[in-house]
Every structure is written in C-alpha cells, then in structure tokens.
Amino acid sequence: MNVDTLSIARDLKATELPAAQAEAIASAIGRAVTDGVATKSDIQLMEERLSARLESAKTQLLTWLMGVIVATAGILIAVLKL
C-alpha cells in the first residue's frame, strides 16, 4: 500500500503548519500505515509453511489410522479364532 506523504505534507502546509512539522507528521502517517502490513511475499511464505504443516499432519494422521486398522484387524482375528 502506497501512501502519498508528499500530498499529506502539502495539505498540512496549506493549513499554515510549519514545513518541518508537516513533513514529520506526513512521514509518521506513512510509517504507521505501511509498517506491519503483510506483503505478497509474506503471504506466499505463510502459504508454503501452512501447506508443509498440513502435509505433515496428513501423513501423521494416515500413519495413525493405518495403525488403528491393523490393530483392529488383529483383535478381530484373535476374537474369531476363539
């Protein structure tokens, strides 16, 4: 997101605010608006990390599920042999 700090400073100067003060205020507004804003690359990185974590969770879940299926089959076979 771009903030036109020059335009803000000009508007503040038009209200008879001293130039240095107007520029400082405009600069502070520009920093406040742009700092902490996620960029496209930040979002892409988070998507990649989330995808990796989801893939890991999927693998763990499938492993656990296969273990449960094998254990259940073993119990079923043991009960049927009685």
mmCIF file of N, CA and C in Angstrom:
data_model
loop_
_atom_site.group_PDB
_atom_site.id
_atom_site.type_symbol
_atom_site.label_atom_id
_atom_site.label_comp_id
_atom_site.label_asym_id
_atom_site.label_seq_id
_atom_site.Cartn_x
_atom_site.Cartn_y
_atom_site.Cartn_z
ATOM 1 N N MET A 1 0.852 -1.166 0.000
ATOM 2 C CA MET A 1 0.000 0.000 0.000
ATOM 3 C C MET A 1 0.901 1.232 0.000
ATOM 4 N N ASN A 2 0.659 2.110 -0.929
ATOM 5 C CA ASN A 2 1.433 3.342 -1.013
ATOM 6 C C ASN A 2 0.666 4.480 -0.371
ATOM 7 N N VAL A 3 1.402 5.307 0.364
ATOM 8 C CA VAL A 3 0.816 6.485 0.992
ATOM 9 C C VAL A 3 1.528 7.696 0.398
ATOM 10 N N ASP A 4 0.774 8.629 -0.104
ATOM 11 C CA ASP A 4 1.350 9.828 -0.700
ATOM 12 C C ASP A 4 1.672 10.829 0.405
ATOM 13 N N THR A 5 2.852 10.646 1.016
ATOM 14 C CA THR A 5 3.234 11.521 2.128
ATOM 15 C C THR A 5 3.500 12.947 1.662
ATOM 16 N N LEU A 6 3.931 13.089 0.414
ATOM 17 C CA LEU A 6 4.165 14.441 -0.113
ATOM 18 C C LEU A 6 2.853 15.220 -0.164
ATOM 19 N N SER A 7 1.801 14.572 -0.621
ATOM 20 C CA SER A 7 0.491 15.212 -0.687
ATOM 21 C C SER A 7 -0.017 15.550 0.716
ATOM 22 N N ILE A 8 0.200 14.642 1.643
ATOM 23 C CA ILE A 8 -0.219 14.905 3.031
ATOM 24 C C ILE A 8 0.531 16.113 3.582
ATOM 25 N N ALA A 9 1.845 16.139 3.340
ATOM 26 C CA ALA A 9 2.651 17.267 3.831
ATOM 27 C C ALA A 9 2.190 18.575 3.203
ATOM 28 N N ARG A 10 1.887 18.566 1.907
ATOM 29 C CA ARG A 10 1.394 19.778 1.238
ATOM 30 C C ARG A 10 0.072 20.241 1.848
ATOM 31 N N ASP A 11 -0.818 19.281 2.114
ATOM 32 C CA ASP A 11 -2.105 19.633 2.727
ATOM 33 C C ASP A 11 -1.902 20.244 4.110
ATOM 34 N N LEU A 12 -0.977 19.686 4.865
ATOM 35 C CA LEU A 12 -0.712 20.231 6.204
ATOM 36 C C LEU A 12 -0.071 21.609 6.123
ATOM 37 N N LYS A 13 0.816 21.800 5.161
ATOM 38 C CA LYS A 13 1.441 23.118 4.982
ATOM 39 C C LYS A 13 0.397 24.157 4.585
ATOM 40 N N ALA A 14 -0.605 23.725 3.824
ATOM 41 C CA ALA A 14 -1.663 24.640 3.390
ATOM 42 C C ALA A 14 -2.472 25.169 4.571
ATOM 43 N N THR A 15 -2.426 24.462 5.687
ATOM 44 C CA THR A 15 -3.132 24.922 6.891
ATOM 45 C C THR A 15 -2.227 25.787 7.762
ATOM 46 N N GLU A 16 -1.109 26.226 7.156
ATOM 47 C CA GLU A 16 -0.129 27.101 7.804
ATOM 48 C C GLU A 16 0.656 26.399 8.908
ATOM 49 N N LEU A 17 0.762 25.100 8.794
ATOM 50 C CA LEU A 17 1.623 24.346 9.701
ATOM 51 C C LEU A 17 3.057 24.509 9.201
ATOM 52 N N PRO A 18 4.034 24.677 10.085
ATOM 53 C CA PRO A 18 5.423 24.802 9.625
ATOM 54 C C PRO A 18 5.839 23.583 8.781
ATOM 55 N N ALA A 19 6.662 23.835 7.766
ATOM 56 C CA ALA A 19 7.043 22.788 6.810
ATOM 57 C C ALA A 19 7.666 21.570 7.500
ATOM 58 N N ALA A 20 8.574 21.791 8.416
ATOM 59 C CA ALA A 20 9.238 20.675 9.091
ATOM 60 C C ALA A 20 8.237 19.829 9.874
ATOM 61 N N GLN A 21 7.316 20.491 10.516
ATOM 62 C CA GLN A 21 6.300 19.786 11.294
ATOM 63 C C GLN A 21 5.343 19.023 10.374
ATOM 64 N N ALA A 22 4.952 19.643 9.274
ATOM 65 C CA ALA A 22 4.052 18.995 8.319
ATOM 66 C C ALA A 22 4.708 17.761 7.721
ATOM 67 N N GLU A 23 5.988 17.858 7.383
ATOM 68 C CA GLU A 23 6.709 16.724 6.806
ATOM 69 C C GLU A 23 6.874 15.599 7.825
ATOM 70 N N ALA A 24 7.141 15.967 9.081
ATOM 71 C CA ALA A 24 7.290 14.959 10.130
ATOM 72 C C ALA A 24 5.972 14.223 10.356
ATOM 73 N N ILE A 25 4.874 14.943 10.377
ATOM 74 C CA ILE A 25 3.555 14.325 10.563
ATOM 75 C C ILE A 25 3.233 13.416 9.384
ATOM 76 N N ALA A 26 3.485 13.890 8.161
ATOM 77 C CA ALA A 26 3.216 13.082 6.967
ATOM 78 C C ALA A 26 4.061 11.819 6.968
ATOM 79 N N SER A 27 5.310 11.944 7.359
ATOM 80 C CA SER A 27 6.194 10.785 7.429
ATOM 81 C C SER A 27 5.698 9.779 8.475
ATOM 82 N N ALA A 28 5.263 10.272 9.621
ATOM 83 C CA ALA A 28 4.741 9.400 10.674
ATOM 84 C C ALA A 28 3.478 8.681 10.204
ATOM 85 N N ILE A 29 2.612 9.378 9.497
ATOM 86 C CA ILE A 29 1.398 8.754 8.965
ATOM 87 C C ILE A 29 1.777 7.661 7.972
ATOM 88 N N GLY A 30 2.726 7.957 7.085
ATOM 89 C CA GLY A 30 3.176 6.970 6.102
ATOM 90 C C GLY A 30 3.721 5.717 6.752
ATOM 91 N N ARG A 31 4.546 5.882 7.789
ATOM 92 C CA ARG A 31 5.100 4.717 8.500
ATOM 93 C C ARG A 31 4.002 3.938 9.222
ATOM 94 N N ALA A 32 3.086 4.647 9.849
ATOM 95 C CA ALA A 32 2.011 3.978 10.597
ATOM 96 C C ALA A 32 1.137 3.130 9.687
ATOM 97 N N VAL A 33 0.906 3.607 8.476
ATOM 98 C CA VAL A 33 0.037 2.889 7.555
ATOM 99 C C VAL A 33 0.757 1.699 6.927
ATOM 100 N N THR A 34 2.054 1.844 6.635
ATOM 101 C CA THR A 34 2.757 0.787 5.904
ATOM 102 C C THR A 34 3.468 -0.227 6.803
ATOM 103 N N ASP A 35 3.859 0.144 8.004
ATOM 104 C CA ASP A 35 4.549 -0.803 8.894
ATOM 105 C C ASP A 35 3.586 -1.877 9.371
ATOM 106 N N GLY A 36 4.042 -3.098 9.348
ATOM 107 C CA GLY A 36 3.230 -4.198 9.838
ATOM 108 C C GLY A 36 2.242 -4.747 8.828
ATOM 109 N N VAL A 37 2.223 -4.198 7.629
ATOM 110 C CA VAL A 37 1.326 -4.690 6.595
ATOM 111 C C VAL A 37 2.003 -5.863 5.891
ATOM 112 N N ALA A 38 1.286 -6.961 5.729
ATOM 113 C CA ALA A 38 1.847 -8.132 5.070
ATOM 114 C C ALA A 38 1.994 -7.869 3.571
ATOM 115 N N THR A 39 3.155 -8.263 3.049
ATOM 116 C CA THR A 39 3.384 -8.129 1.614
ATOM 117 C C THR A 39 2.986 -9.431 0.927
ATOM 118 N N LYS A 40 2.982 -9.392 -0.410
ATOM 119 C CA LYS A 40 2.653 -10.586 -1.167
ATOM 120 C C LYS A 40 3.620 -11.720 -0.843
ATOM 121 N N SER A 41 4.898 -11.398 -0.732
ATOM 122 C CA SER A 41 5.889 -12.437 -0.421
ATOM 123 C C SER A 41 5.687 -12.989 0.991
ATOM 124 N N ASP A 42 5.258 -12.150 1.940
ATOM 125 C CA ASP A 42 4.957 -12.633 3.292
ATOM 126 C C ASP A 42 3.817 -13.646 3.244
ATOM 127 N N ILE A 43 2.798 -13.331 2.483
ATOM 128 C CA ILE A 43 1.632 -14.217 2.383
ATOM 129 C C ILE A 43 2.000 -15.514 1.687
ATOM 130 N N GLN A 44 2.804 -15.425 0.626
ATOM 131 C CA GLN A 44 3.234 -16.634 -0.077
ATOM 132 C C GLN A 44 4.060 -17.533 0.834
ATOM 133 N N LEU A 45 4.945 -16.929 1.625
ATOM 134 C CA LEU A 45 5.754 -17.713 2.566
ATOM 135 C C LEU A 45 4.867 -18.410 3.593
ATOM 136 N N MET A 46 3.878 -17.696 4.110
ATOM 137 C CA MET A 46 2.972 -18.296 5.087
ATOM 138 C C MET A 46 2.161 -19.431 4.454
ATOM 139 N N GLU A 47 1.757 -19.265 3.190
ATOM 140 C CA GLU A 47 1.029 -20.328 2.490
ATOM 141 C C GLU A 47 1.898 -21.568 2.350
ATOM 142 N N GLU A 48 3.170 -21.369 1.998
ATOM 143 C CA GLU A 48 4.092 -22.504 1.850
ATOM 144 C C GLU A 48 4.287 -23.220 3.185
ATOM 145 N N ARG A 49 4.469 -22.451 4.244
ATOM 146 C CA ARG A 49 4.658 -23.056 5.564
ATOM 147 C C ARG A 49 3.408 -23.799 6.014
ATOM 148 N N LEU A 50 2.246 -23.224 5.752
ATOM 149 C CA LEU A 50 0.993 -23.866 6.125
ATOM 150 C C LEU A 50 0.787 -25.155 5.333
ATOM 151 N N SER A 51 1.099 -25.110 4.038
ATOM 152 C CA SER A 51 0.972 -26.307 3.211
ATOM 153 C C SER A 51 1.878 -27.426 3.720
ATOM 154 N N ALA A 52 3.096 -27.076 4.095
ATOM 155 C CA ALA A 52 4.034 -28.077 4.622
ATOM 156 C C ALA A 52 3.518 -28.676 5.927
ATOM 157 N N ARG A 53 2.973 -27.842 6.796
ATOM 158 C CA ARG A 53 2.447 -28.341 8.070
ATOM 159 C C ARG A 53 1.219 -29.219 7.863
ATOM 160 N N LEU A 54 0.365 -28.826 6.913
ATOM 161 C CA LEU A 54 -0.814 -29.641 6.620
ATOM 162 C C LEU A 54 -0.409 -30.993 6.047
ATOM 163 N N GLU A 55 0.594 -30.997 5.181
ATOM 164 C CA GLU A 55 1.073 -32.253 4.606
ATOM 165 C C GLU A 55 1.641 -33.155 5.700
ATOM 166 N N SER A 56 2.369 -32.576 6.639
ATOM 167 C CA SER A 56 2.924 -33.342 7.755
ATOM 168 C C SER A 56 1.806 -33.921 8.628
ATOM 169 N N ALA A 57 0.793 -33.106 8.913
ATOM 170 C CA ALA A 57 -0.327 -33.578 9.724
ATOM 171 C C ALA A 57 -1.085 -34.686 9.002
ATOM 172 N N LYS A 58 -1.230 -34.544 7.696
ATOM 173 C CA LYS A 58 -1.909 -35.573 6.901
ATOM 174 C C LYS A 58 -1.148 -36.896 6.979
ATOM 175 N N THR A 59 0.161 -36.826 6.845
ATOM 176 C CA THR A 59 0.987 -38.037 6.919
ATOM 177 C C THR A 59 0.864 -38.684 8.296
ATOM 178 N N GLN A 60 0.927 -37.888 9.339
ATOM 179 C CA GLN A 60 0.809 -38.430 10.702
ATOM 180 C C GLN A 60 -0.562 -39.056 10.919
ATOM 181 N N LEU A 61 -1.600 -38.420 10.440
ATOM 182 C CA LEU A 61 -2.946 -38.944 10.597
ATOM 183 C C LEU A 61 -3.113 -40.262 9.851
ATOM 184 N N LEU A 62 -2.607 -40.328 8.639
ATOM 185 C CA LEU A 62 -2.715 -41.568 7.866
ATOM 186 C C LEU A 62 -1.931 -42.700 8.532
ATOM 187 N N THR A 63 -0.763 -42.377 9.062
ATOM 188 C CA THR A 63 0.037 -43.389 9.773
ATOM 189 C C THR A 63 -0.726 -43.910 10.980
ATOM 190 N N TRP A 64 -1.288 -43.010 11.758
ATOM 191 C CA TRP A 64 -2.041 -43.397 12.937
ATOM 192 C C TRP A 64 -3.256 -44.242 12.536
ATOM 193 N N LEU A 65 -3.959 -43.818 11.499
ATOM 194 C CA LEU A 65 -5.145 -44.536 11.044
ATOM 195 C C LEU A 65 -4.799 -45.950 10.587
ATOM 196 N N MET A 66 -3.707 -46.094 9.862
ATOM 197 C CA MET A 66 -3.291 -47.428 9.412
ATOM 198 C C MET A 66 -2.958 -48.307 10.622
ATOM 199 N N GLY A 67 -2.330 -47.741 11.625
ATOM 200 C CA GLY A 67 -2.037 -48.484 12.849
ATOM 201 C C GLY A 67 -3.311 -48.960 13.532
ATOM 202 N N VAL A 68 -4.300 -48.096 13.596
ATOM 203 C CA VAL A 68 -5.577 -48.459 14.212
ATOM 204 C C VAL A 68 -6.255 -49.574 13.413
ATOM 205 N N ILE A 69 -6.198 -49.474 12.092
ATOM 206 C CA ILE A 69 -6.818 -50.502 11.249
ATOM 207 C C ILE A 69 -6.137 -51.847 11.450
ATOM 208 N N VAL A 70 -4.805 -51.849 11.477
ATOM 209 C CA VAL A 70 -4.066 -53.103 11.678
ATOM 210 C C VAL A 70 -4.364 -53.679 13.060
ATOM 211 N N ALA A 71 -4.388 -52.832 14.082
ATOM 212 C CA ALA A 71 -4.678 -53.310 15.438
ATOM 213 C C ALA A 71 -6.100 -53.868 15.516
ATOM 214 N N THR A 72 -7.049 -53.196 14.897
ATOM 215 C CA THR A 72 -8.434 -53.662 14.899
ATOM 216 C C THR A 72 -8.550 -54.998 14.179
ATOM 217 N N ALA A 73 -7.863 -55.125 13.059
ATOM 218 C CA ALA A 73 -7.890 -56.389 12.323
ATOM 219 C C ALA A 73 -7.284 -57.505 13.170
ATOM 220 N N GLY A 74 -6.202 -57.214 13.871
ATOM 221 C CA GLY A 74 -5.578 -58.213 14.746
ATOM 222 C C GLY A 74 -6.515 -58.646 15.851
ATOM 223 N N ILE A 75 -7.200 -57.712 16.467
ATOM 224 C CA ILE A 75 -8.151 -58.039 17.539
ATOM 225 C C ILE A 75 -9.301 -58.872 16.975
ATOM 226 N N LEU A 76 -9.796 -58.479 15.816
ATOM 227 C CA LEU A 76 -10.894 -59.207 15.179
ATOM 228 C C LEU A 76 -10.494 -60.653 14.859
ATOM 229 N N ILE A 77 -9.298 -60.810 14.336
ATOM 230 C CA ILE A 77 -8.824 -62.173 14.024
ATOM 231 C C ILE A 77 -8.682 -62.990 15.297
ATOM 232 N N ALA A 78 -8.149 -62.375 16.356
ATOM 233 C CA ALA A 78 -7.979 -63.087 17.619
ATOM 234 C C ALA A 78 -9.319 -63.491 18.200
ATOM 235 N N VAL A 79 -10.315 -62.627 18.110
ATOM 236 C CA VAL A 79 -11.647 -62.944 18.645
ATOM 237 C C VAL A 79 -12.299 -64.037 17.831
ATOM 238 N N LEU A 80 -12.151 -64.015 16.513
ATOM 239 C CA LEU A 80 -12.759 -65.017 15.661
ATOM 240 C C LEU A 80 -12.140 -66.408 15.836
ATOM 241 N N LYS A 81 -10.896 -66.485 16.249
ATOM 242 C CA LYS A 81 -10.222 -67.771 16.437
ATOM 243 C C LYS A 81 -10.636 -68.430 17.753
ATOM 244 N N LEU A 82 -11.262 -67.698 18.631
ATOM 245 C CA LEU A 82 -11.679 -68.278 19.923
ATOM 246 C C LEU A 82 -12.754 -69.227 19.719
#
